[in-house]
XYZ file of C-alpha atoms in Angstrom:
725
model
C -36.670 18.708 -18.573
C -39.006 20.900 -16.591
C -40.707 17.625 -15.194
C -37.725 16.234 -13.864
C -36.746 19.441 -12.257
C -40.336 19.558 -10.797
C -39.690 16.248 -9.471
C -36.594 17.110 -7.521
C -38.407 20.224 -6.282
C -40.756 18.300 -4.833
C -38.615 15.612 -3.572
C -36.656 18.577 -1.166
C -40.184 20.223 0.456
C -41.326 16.602 1.052
C -37.430 16.237 3.240
C -37.984 19.605 4.938
C -41.643 18.838 5.723
C -40.879 15.564 7.199
C -37.189 16.305 8.835
C -38.576 19.432 10.118
C -41.514 18.027 11.945
C -39.035 15.307 13.727
C -37.500 18.719 15.081
C -40.332 19.898 15.874
C -41.300 16.732 18.147
C -37.874 16.937 19.924
C -38.110 20.628 20.760
C -41.740 19.802 22.028
C -40.565 17.306 24.351
C -37.721 19.392 25.875
C -40.168 22.266 26.421
C -42.910 20.284 27.705
C -40.666 19.262 30.344
C -39.828 22.594 31.208
C -43.594 23.859 30.931
C -44.430 21.672 33.471
C -41.550 22.598 36.088
C -42.315 26.389 35.431
C -46.171 25.846 36.421
C -45.687 23.332 39.249
C -42.584 24.868 41.019
C -41.762 28.229 39.290
C -43.249 30.798 41.735
C -42.100 28.764 44.432
C -38.113 28.031 43.402
C -36.320 30.362 41.687
C -33.734 28.009 40.779
C -36.818 25.431 39.258
C -38.037 28.854 37.515
C -34.773 29.220 35.683
C -33.664 26.025 34.480
C -37.606 25.474 33.276
C -36.969 28.853 31.317
C -33.668 27.659 29.848
C -35.129 24.545 28.997
C -37.695 26.172 26.535
C -35.795 29.002 25.356
C -33.335 26.454 24.191
C -36.101 24.436 22.303
C -37.049 27.493 20.891
C -33.487 27.986 19.802
C -32.831 24.734 18.594
C -36.241 24.758 16.446
C -35.239 28.002 14.896
C -31.583 26.653 14.196
C -32.930 23.495 12.838
C -35.372 24.843 10.214
C -32.876 27.419 8.785
C -30.790 24.235 8.149
C -32.707 22.625 6.451
C -34.280 25.433 4.250
C -30.912 25.168 3.091
C -31.028 22.205 1.216
C -30.207 22.491 -2.289
C -31.476 20.629 -5.704
C -28.003 19.904 -6.060
C -28.038 17.780 -2.400
C -31.052 16.282 -3.641
C -29.311 14.917 -6.882
C -26.559 13.813 -4.865
C -28.892 11.633 -2.439
C -30.411 10.435 -5.478
C -27.844 9.169 -6.994
C -26.584 7.382 -4.093
C -30.067 5.512 -3.636
C -30.767 4.562 -6.761
C -28.254 3.033 -9.421
C -30.199 3.176 -12.600
C -29.410 6.826 -12.483
C -25.878 5.993 -13.364
C -24.482 9.252 -11.106
C -25.927 11.450 -13.294
C -29.280 12.843 -11.746
C -27.085 16.502 -11.857
C -27.411 16.502 -15.243
C -31.149 17.433 -15.039
C -30.305 20.485 -13.283
C -28.231 21.908 -16.070
C -29.792 23.154 -19.600
C -29.697 21.293 -22.544
C -28.165 24.109 -24.798
C -25.073 24.121 -22.336
C -24.668 20.447 -22.976
C -22.775 18.930 -25.255
C -24.438 15.564 -28.000
C -23.550 12.813 -25.503
C -24.469 14.743 -22.350
C -28.017 15.538 -23.890
C -28.453 11.617 -24.389
C -27.528 11.000 -20.913
C -29.810 13.685 -19.480
C -32.951 12.077 -21.834
C -31.781 8.610 -20.279
C -31.865 9.812 -16.648
C -35.241 11.817 -16.776
C -36.660 8.554 -18.071
C -35.327 6.675 -15.513
C -35.803 8.707 -12.713
C -40.085 8.962 -14.068
C -39.914 4.893 -13.399
C -37.087 4.294 -10.925
C -38.917 6.327 -8.140
C -42.094 4.874 -6.404
C -44.919 7.227 -6.385
C -46.271 6.384 -2.644
C -42.757 5.864 -1.563
C -40.197 8.192 0.500
C -37.682 8.490 -0.679
C -35.852 10.008 2.360
C -35.230 7.151 5.340
C -35.908 9.136 8.760
C -35.493 7.125 12.045
C -38.599 8.126 13.877
C -38.571 5.874 16.654
C -35.879 7.686 18.427
C -37.944 10.582 18.191
C -41.278 9.409 19.079
C -39.661 7.605 21.993
C -37.803 10.798 23.678
C -41.582 12.636 23.392
C -43.224 9.613 24.996
C -40.856 9.861 28.017
C -41.338 13.386 27.873
C -44.880 13.398 27.781
C -44.295 10.818 31.119
C -42.458 13.180 32.825
C -44.232 16.207 32.770
C -47.913 14.159 33.674
C -45.531 12.770 37.066
C -44.442 16.292 38.026
C -48.263 17.814 37.231
C -49.389 14.779 39.438
C -46.920 15.687 42.527
C -48.402 17.526 45.167
C -48.076 21.303 45.316
C -45.913 21.251 48.530
C -43.445 19.022 47.633
C -40.087 21.194 47.050
C -41.608 23.246 50.200
C -41.625 20.310 52.208
C -38.637 18.865 51.516
C -37.338 22.307 53.090
C -39.170 22.204 55.781
C -38.107 18.433 56.022
C -33.928 19.991 56.919
C -34.788 19.698 61.085
C -32.858 23.772 61.842
C -29.694 24.165 64.075
C -28.883 26.846 65.692
C -24.679 27.208 65.933
C -23.210 28.201 69.634
C -19.707 29.309 68.796
C -19.174 30.266 72.655
C -19.620 26.716 74.156
C -16.232 24.743 74.509
C -16.130 20.814 73.262
C -15.570 20.042 76.603
C -18.475 21.427 78.065
C -20.746 20.352 74.835
C -21.187 16.725 75.849
C -22.529 17.721 79.258
C -24.211 21.114 78.801
C -27.991 22.012 77.651
C -28.509 21.033 73.812
C -31.440 22.188 71.884
C -32.854 19.178 70.880
C -35.537 20.627 68.682
C -36.577 23.883 67.078
C -39.779 25.535 65.425
C -39.700 28.823 63.958
C -43.411 29.584 62.635
C -44.082 32.825 61.287
C -47.885 33.887 60.865
C -48.439 36.666 58.576
C -50.334 39.787 59.208
C -53.930 39.200 58.116
C -53.791 42.151 55.345
C -51.520 39.829 53.448
C -54.255 37.038 52.897
C -51.445 34.224 53.929
C -51.561 31.476 56.128
C -49.065 30.684 58.536
C -45.504 28.559 57.619
C -42.512 27.252 59.013
C -38.686 29.044 58.756
C -35.846 27.194 57.078
C -33.310 28.633 58.797
C -32.807 31.013 61.467
C -31.962 33.878 59.006
C -36.022 35.295 58.884
C -37.446 37.226 55.918
C -40.956 38.077 57.268
C -43.704 40.372 56.304
C -44.068 43.716 58.107
C -46.343 43.203 61.015
C -46.016 39.157 61.062
C -45.644 37.338 64.370
C -42.720 35.177 64.813
C -43.344 32.588 67.130
C -40.239 30.325 68.317
C -40.440 26.625 70.341
C -37.620 25.340 71.479
C -36.899 21.564 72.772
C -33.942 20.358 74.794
C -32.448 17.778 75.795
C -32.491 18.337 79.583
C -34.541 21.460 81.723
C -32.448 24.659 81.380
C -31.749 27.357 83.880
C -32.594 30.103 81.198
C -33.922 30.306 77.759
C -34.021 34.063 76.601
C -33.888 35.314 73.215
C -31.792 38.816 72.780
C -32.997 41.489 70.081
C -30.342 43.928 69.322
C -28.244 43.404 71.884
C -30.804 44.794 74.220
C -32.209 43.054 77.503
C -32.616 39.004 77.552
C -36.225 38.131 76.856
C -36.908 34.671 78.821
C -38.992 32.272 77.166
C -42.129 30.415 78.478
C -41.649 26.968 79.197
C -44.872 25.167 78.465
C -44.717 21.520 78.272
C -41.486 20.295 78.398
C -40.636 23.569 75.434
C -39.888 26.611 75.913
C -41.937 29.463 73.739
C -41.804 33.217 72.539
C -44.104 35.096 70.295
C -43.640 38.522 69.348
C -44.642 40.742 65.884
C -42.112 42.928 64.267
C -42.357 45.688 62.066
C -38.816 46.674 62.293
C -35.739 44.702 61.362
C -33.682 43.139 63.779
C -30.612 41.121 64.645
C -31.297 38.352 67.639
C -29.316 35.259 69.186
C -30.179 32.548 71.769
C -28.865 32.252 74.982
C -29.486 29.148 77.003
C -27.845 28.803 80.659
C -25.683 31.647 79.502
C -24.285 29.932 76.335
C -25.085 32.744 73.421
C -25.543 31.305 69.667
C -24.253 32.586 66.723
C -26.170 35.815 65.387
C -28.889 35.886 63.318
C -31.092 38.430 60.631
C -34.491 38.956 61.219
C -35.504 41.183 57.824
C -38.622 42.900 57.077
C -40.197 43.106 53.835
C -42.459 46.569 53.490
C -45.743 46.710 52.579
C -45.867 48.784 49.575
C -48.342 51.086 48.626
C -51.065 50.657 45.111
C -49.403 51.550 42.235
C -51.646 53.415 39.820
C -50.604 53.445 35.831
C -53.434 55.567 33.562
C -52.252 55.207 29.775
C -55.740 57.258 28.678
C -56.440 59.450 28.181
C -53.639 62.250 28.242
C -52.744 64.810 30.668
C -54.849 67.305 29.053
C -57.260 66.298 26.757
C -59.812 68.822 24.434
C -63.009 67.741 23.016
C -63.381 69.581 19.622
C -66.899 70.868 18.413
C -68.613 67.428 16.562
C -66.588 64.938 18.388
C -68.623 62.748 21.004
C -68.672 64.475 24.724
C -66.858 61.405 26.094
C -64.299 60.495 27.755
C -62.594 56.843 28.027
C -60.436 55.847 31.275
C -57.960 53.543 30.858
C -55.746 52.539 33.908
C -54.005 49.695 35.789
C -54.132 49.056 39.095
C -51.909 46.260 40.991
C -50.784 46.091 45.034
C -48.202 43.467 46.654
C -50.967 41.540 48.462
C -54.335 42.985 47.647
C -57.096 46.312 46.795
C -59.402 46.871 49.146
C -61.130 49.590 47.350
C -60.429 52.099 44.357
C -62.842 54.819 42.868
C -62.381 57.952 41.036
C -62.787 61.601 42.320
C -63.985 63.781 39.713
C -64.454 67.618 39.821
C -66.491 69.653 37.685
C -66.129 73.184 36.974
C -69.034 74.831 35.133
C -69.121 78.963 34.065
C -66.399 81.473 33.532
C -64.857 84.557 35.571
C -66.450 85.497 39.247
C -69.648 83.106 38.248
C -67.723 79.852 37.673
C -69.170 76.837 39.896
C -66.954 73.423 41.430
C -68.794 70.028 41.947
C -67.230 67.088 43.166
C -68.480 63.429 42.582
C -67.056 60.401 43.321
C -67.485 58.169 40.361
C -67.714 54.283 40.477
C -64.925 52.117 38.126
C -66.270 48.956 38.406
C -63.773 47.513 41.202
C -65.418 44.882 43.928
C -64.063 42.169 46.073
C -60.341 42.215 46.423
C -58.183 41.650 43.960
C -53.922 42.466 43.409
C -54.443 44.019 39.674
C -57.227 45.339 37.898
C -57.919 46.973 34.758
C -60.027 49.636 34.505
C -62.127 50.688 31.320
C -64.642 52.774 31.783
C -66.158 55.621 29.089
C -67.768 58.428 31.189
C -70.739 60.328 29.373
C -69.868 64.277 30.007
C -73.658 65.136 28.935
C -74.657 62.961 31.569
C -72.607 65.050 34.731
C -74.467 67.807 33.204
C -71.412 69.449 31.090
C -71.857 71.558 27.994
C -69.578 74.181 25.750
C -66.960 75.847 27.761
C -67.354 73.058 30.940
C -63.936 71.416 32.430
C -63.657 68.191 34.617
C -60.980 66.845 36.249
C -60.512 64.301 37.519
C -58.045 61.348 39.589
C -57.767 57.838 40.725
C -57.228 56.131 43.986
C -57.158 53.376 45.354
C -56.264 51.574 48.720
C -54.655 48.026 50.105
C -55.811 45.587 52.645
C -52.858 47.495 55.155
C -52.686 51.012 55.384
C -51.456 51.800 51.435
C -53.165 54.409 49.568
C -52.122 55.720 46.555
C -53.731 58.350 44.109
C -52.973 59.056 40.308
C -51.985 62.284 39.014
C -54.546 64.765 38.169
C -56.219 64.810 34.398
C -58.028 67.954 32.834
C -60.889 67.436 30.364
C -62.470 70.519 28.535
C -64.936 71.053 25.949
C -64.322 73.353 23.302
C -66.703 76.821 24.099
C -68.037 77.492 20.507
C -70.325 80.595 22.003
C -68.239 82.849 22.376
C -68.679 85.571 19.847
C -65.840 88.267 18.666
C -66.065 92.078 20.037
C -67.414 94.539 17.077
C -64.749 96.630 18.240
C -62.365 94.099 16.973
C -64.168 94.186 13.258
C -63.792 97.670 13.117
C -60.269 98.320 14.134
C -58.646 99.627 11.022
C -54.955 99.101 12.981
C -53.608 95.384 13.615
C -52.327 95.743 17.594
C -49.747 93.047 16.795
C -46.301 94.412 15.838
C -44.592 93.677 12.184
C -41.969 90.707 12.949
C -39.075 91.643 11.605
C -35.973 88.938 10.818
C -32.394 89.901 12.172
C -29.101 90.115 10.373
C -28.244 86.984 12.276
C -30.910 84.827 11.205
C -30.768 86.199 7.625
C -27.468 85.174 7.532
C -28.224 81.844 8.789
C -31.211 80.835 6.088
C -28.927 82.144 3.886
C -26.562 79.674 4.327
C -28.830 76.994 4.459
C -30.282 77.766 0.997
C -27.224 77.569 -0.295
C -26.788 74.456 1.145
C -29.741 73.155 -0.006
C -29.529 74.588 -3.360
C -28.607 71.281 -5.054
C -31.596 69.682 -3.818
C -34.047 72.196 -4.619
C -35.772 72.911 -7.676
C -35.214 76.508 -9.669
C -38.813 78.362 -8.844
C -38.315 76.800 -5.000
C -34.783 78.484 -5.066
C -35.814 81.295 -6.743
C -38.887 81.955 -4.586
C -37.124 81.368 -1.201
C -34.380 83.669 -2.455
C -36.579 86.304 -3.086
C -37.974 86.428 0.625
C -34.958 86.534 1.921
C -34.399 89.779 0.040
C -37.680 90.908 1.101
C -36.766 90.325 5.158
C -33.627 91.848 4.036
C -35.537 95.056 2.747
C -38.073 95.195 5.919
C -34.674 94.831 7.892
C -33.191 97.464 6.393
C -35.936 100.061 6.784
C -36.391 99.253 10.077
C -32.497 100.591 10.909
C -33.097 103.131 8.272
C -35.855 104.728 10.421
C -33.329 106.075 12.605
C -31.874 107.828 10.133
C -35.258 109.747 9.347
C -35.839 107.359 5.989
C -39.529 107.354 7.214
C -40.288 106.484 2.957
C -37.994 104.336 0.589
C -36.182 107.952 -0.857
C -32.729 106.612 0.605
C -32.928 102.904 -0.588
C -29.644 103.021 -2.434
C -26.221 103.256 -1.611
C -26.233 106.847 -1.693
C -29.131 107.232 -0.455
C -30.619 110.287 -2.805
C -32.825 110.486 -5.887
C -30.679 109.166 -8.510
C -28.029 111.517 -10.608
C -29.257 112.864 -13.347
C -33.474 113.262 -12.030
C -33.382 116.045 -10.434
C -33.059 119.738 -12.476
C -36.562 119.305 -14.491
C -38.699 121.983 -12.774
C -39.491 125.768 -14.296
C -36.897 127.734 -12.168
C -33.247 127.762 -13.371
C -30.116 126.471 -11.797
C -25.926 126.930 -12.319
C -25.025 125.004 -15.053
C -28.214 125.573 -17.783
C -26.295 127.484 -19.710
C -27.699 130.897 -18.525
C -25.656 133.706 -16.923
C -26.771 134.019 -13.267
C -23.335 135.078 -11.659
C -25.620 135.700 -8.309
C -26.483 132.383 -8.303
C -22.917 131.595 -8.118
C -22.186 133.199 -5.109
C -25.254 132.217 -3.049
C -24.257 128.239 -4.097
C -20.866 129.216 -2.906
C -22.048 130.867 0.523
C -23.959 127.951 1.256
C -21.535 125.059 0.679
C -19.342 127.460 3.375
C -22.189 127.322 5.645
C -23.461 123.728 5.326
C -21.696 122.014 8.065
C -22.607 124.520 10.558
C -26.328 124.459 9.948
C -28.912 122.289 11.831
C -31.372 121.589 9.364
C -34.554 119.715 10.088
C -36.352 119.784 6.454
C -33.447 116.708 5.738
C -34.015 113.324 6.510
C -30.849 112.569 7.732
C -30.882 115.869 10.150
C -33.838 113.868 11.980
C -31.818 111.735 14.416
C -29.784 112.633 17.424
C -26.657 110.250 16.307
C -23.248 111.561 16.521
C -22.095 111.955 13.211
C -19.663 108.955 13.609
C -22.417 106.499 14.915
C -24.243 107.901 11.986
C -21.775 107.289 9.214
C -21.306 103.426 10.255
C -25.195 103.058 10.085
C -25.701 104.360 6.983
C -22.642 101.648 5.793
C -24.792 99.258 7.512
C -27.998 100.321 5.518
C -25.941 100.375 2.128
C -24.399 96.599 2.769
C -28.046 96.123 3.034
C -29.103 97.187 0.020
C -26.340 95.651 -1.937
C -27.331 91.691 -0.609
C -31.508 92.544 -0.901
C -30.186 93.374 -4.390
C -27.966 89.971 -4.958
C -31.359 87.860 -3.003
C -33.358 89.285 -5.216
C -31.750 88.298 -8.281
C -30.857 85.030 -6.903
C -27.396 84.841 -6.044
C -26.800 84.668 -2.528
C -23.403 83.227 -2.112
C -22.762 86.686 -3.826
C -24.706 88.229 -0.724
C -23.410 86.455 2.061
C -20.037 88.634 2.175
C -22.475 92.037 2.396
C -24.835 90.263 4.864
C -21.593 89.622 7.112
C -20.036 92.609 6.942
C -23.916 94.357 7.765
C -23.894 92.489 10.619
C -20.391 93.549 11.862
C -21.307 97.504 11.614
C -24.179 96.905 13.516
C -22.811 95.484 16.192
C -20.239 98.478 16.258
C -23.148 100.895 15.952
C -24.645 98.773 19.173
C -20.764 99.446 20.996
C -20.699 102.784 20.206
C -24.136 103.832 21.447
C -23.515 102.391 25.075
C -23.481 104.487 27.925
C -21.033 103.836 30.695
C -21.010 105.066 34.122
C -17.971 105.113 36.676
C -18.063 103.162 39.727
C -18.813 104.623 43.327
C -17.189 103.407 46.582
C -14.402 104.343 48.811
C -11.622 106.292 48.419
C -9.025 106.160 50.137
C -6.525 108.639 51.546
C -3.275 109.043 50.432
C -0.183 107.369 51.853
C 2.321 109.131 52.912
C 5.832 107.342 50.864
C 8.655 109.597 52.283
C 7.291 108.783 55.841
C 5.700 105.087 55.508
C 7.839 103.098 52.777
C 10.310 100.701 53.750
C 9.969 101.685 57.718
C 8.901 98.287 58.520
C 6.753 99.858 60.994
C 4.679 96.979 62.168
C 3.634 98.369 65.926
C 0.414 99.287 64.683
C -0.476 95.986 63.134
C -2.724 93.308 65.047
C -1.999 89.557 64.138
C -5.376 87.990 63.667
C -6.195 85.501 66.526
C -8.899 82.866 66.333
C -10.211 80.958 69.367
C -12.187 77.365 68.996
C -12.764 74.979 71.188
C -12.752 71.554 69.421
C -15.237 68.878 70.898
C -14.155 65.284 71.813
C -14.793 62.959 69.396
C -17.613 60.951 71.443
C -19.210 58.697 68.935
C -18.797 55.167 68.731
C -16.122 55.290 71.755
C -16.371 51.503 72.084
C -15.620 50.799 68.516
C -12.456 53.096 68.479
C -10.941 51.677 71.636
C -11.788 48.073 69.811
C -9.758 48.681 66.550
C -6.780 50.177 68.909
C -7.126 46.809 70.411
C -7.186 44.860 67.306
C -4.282 46.872 66.021
C -2.131 45.980 68.751
C -3.073 41.986 68.301
C -1.938 42.309 64.389
C 1.579 43.246 66.435
C 1.642 40.389 68.639
C 0.297 41.201 71.527
C -1.221 39.112 74.208
C -5.033 39.248 75.013
C -6.720 39.160 78.543
C -9.992 37.790 80.027
C -10.647 41.912 80.232
C -10.856 42.128 76.439
C -13.978 40.063 76.290
C -15.769 43.164 78.178
C -14.926 45.684 75.394
C -15.290 43.395 72.599
C -18.941 42.892 74.057
C -19.551 46.372 74.018
C -18.561 47.125 70.803
C -20.360 44.679 69.648
C -23.663 46.138 70.799
C -22.787 49.152 68.476
C -22.655 47.111 65.555
C -25.774 45.672 66.027
C -27.082 49.182 66.826
C -25.765 50.663 63.370
C -26.297 47.376 61.691
C -30.458 47.320 62.406
C -31.163 48.873 58.841
C -29.226 46.417 57.084
C -28.913 43.520 58.868
C -27.751 40.850 55.777
C -24.498 43.043 55.629
C -23.090 43.245 59.066
C -24.383 39.286 59.984
C -20.869 37.692 59.136
C -19.176 40.709 61.092
C -21.261 39.606 63.823
C -20.784 35.775 63.641
C -17.388 36.681 63.554
C -16.397 38.880 66.679
C -18.947 35.769 69.022
C -15.983 33.693 67.056
C -13.157 35.867 68.804
C -15.087 36.368 71.993
C -15.145 32.370 72.383
C -11.449 32.337 71.197
C -10.440 34.268 73.945
C -12.867 32.609 76.811
C -11.392 29.003 75.640
C -7.998 30.617 75.336
C -7.300 29.553 71.768
C -5.347 31.857 68.987
C -7.711 33.876 67.593
C -9.080 33.666 63.992
C -7.091 35.807 61.720
C -9.736 35.823 58.860
C -12.182 36.794 61.804
C -10.004 39.679 62.800
C -10.117 40.680 59.138
C -13.908 41.087 58.889
C -14.493 42.376 62.129
C -12.034 45.084 61.242
C -13.733 46.137 58.013
C -17.078 46.419 59.549
C -15.942 48.303 62.316
C -14.372 50.959 59.623
C -16.809 50.996 57.856
C -19.192 52.164 61.045
C -17.082 55.350 61.448
C -17.786 58.714 60.137
C -15.246 59.940 57.546
C -12.486 62.337 59.002
C -13.348 65.807 58.533
C -10.610 67.205 56.438
C -8.348 69.937 58.995
C -5.996 71.872 57.723
C -2.190 71.441 57.800
C 1.104 73.598 57.652
C 3.062 73.465 54.615
C 6.771 72.660 54.914
C 8.846 74.828 52.741
C 12.403 74.635 52.670
C 14.652 77.950 52.530
C 17.822 77.599 50.501
C 20.873 79.349 52.686
C 20.798 82.778 50.817
C 17.052 83.309 51.906
C 17.965 82.454 55.906
C 20.666 85.059 55.896
C 18.199 87.222 53.749
C 15.290 86.412 56.861
C 17.891 86.847 59.306
C 18.980 90.256 58.433
C 15.480 91.975 57.771
C 15.071 90.922 62.153
C 18.219 92.490 62.664
């Protein structure tokens, strides 16, 4: 049975391999056409580039999906296919996949019969599956031919097709009756000559809306059906510039570094507005990936530094190098030396990769020296960029420690103490992590917290005169039962000493009034109340320390919180407050001034302000008023053309920064002027577009204070009238 199962698995692998090969060829056919389109026109036509990328991605996704489906093919599916293909298997190939122990006697006999038939029914060198390969091979052949045809096309075929469409200028001001007899433009050529720093050749514009490089020269060549009295170009609603007549054509050439709006005027007839946008020349970009901003070369490491950077520019780099400053010496004897290091740049290129290793020993550097360097690059125009300054230092191993430090017996670094709040945080963390820690680690961390609590308790104990650990317990002294082991007598030793009793009673009476210098608790300047709180805080610290050292952090936590609260109370009680000083007004004579209502000596505040008249964009504001009147149905007149022309010039001046944003508004304004000149109804959509553009130009109104209206009740008005009387 194992041989039969192995045969089924072999048939499954052959099917996946054959079917997957066909799917791969199908995906390759689609991807091949997309790659040909991307290679030929991808950089020139963004639409075709997007289509080609979609074709390639679709082919990859199709290939991945089909292979995933093929891997899901099971042996049961193979058995069903064999049952359909070979009748001699008697529709029992599925029995080969079952264990013999799970079958009855009849099924086992049938299983043995099918196993023998399987070896003889399937030919050795013949495929079990009959796949249709001709459609796949045909599609691949067609794709290869299409890709070869695309590669054989001229490189400028798409660009030539776009340029083949003749340029047309729209003259909305020209009435239809006059258009037949007026001078018309038969042909217009716009040639753009990029500046020398771009390295590009001259080319023809495909539309009147231009987008040229900074500093490019634009040449207009216009041919008319008959000689014209005047052909002019108007830039930014300025003074018209007449085109020069040459061989029956009108020519004008000008270099541009700023964006502009322009239109043509032929015999006084104005065309629509068109944009001229500028592509600025970007400065070079420098990206340094190695080394880090600060690098230290340790003793024993190679005294070399590797520099890796990427330099790029939109039109081309002219030169690039590295400036390094070497610092030698220390203190006032330090010396600086600047060197210019080549990074291997030559010629002109858009992208350049820097991979240079500098040997610091060749620069004369040794231990303790430093080097500062940066990379700089220039483009073909006037762009300049320099990177950040990077710092590399060689470790100085020649400094010898002072002998005074070796013989000094006192550590000048102050001892570190944990705060009570930090001890609480660490205790809570230890309780939270107790389940994840071993017993040894848990006890060690708890004991360390107990040591920190002890150090903090001794620190605060110095304020109470506890210079030693004599007052570590809650009682603050020697434990009971330990004193009295000296030879001298004392009260209660069994001897009769009446004079000692009298002396003890006298000292007990005078104890609150004595200033004792030989006791620890008396060696402090705190008040008794503050001293009692601080002593209580130390007692709580002692209790917390005891439980931390005995590995009971949960029981120590309440004492830690109580100690922290008592320390905060001590801090608050020891603060000193000073009364504020200021103006102390004289007391009012209430019997003379109260409820008299005398306001004779109180003057109302006056403020004078001169409000300047709004003078910004006056024609635009007047044009907006005219638009409001037109919405209400008023009749326009020919005098309104001059108002719209002045408002259009203001719009053109404000729209120089973003010519394309207000192009539609400028063209609709020209349509409104044409409607007025031709005595036609105004375009409603044009009114809306122009109004929105003019409102965007206006600066936001400044908020002005307004008097709030108040509504007084009848009782309130009568009360005010009585006060006035």
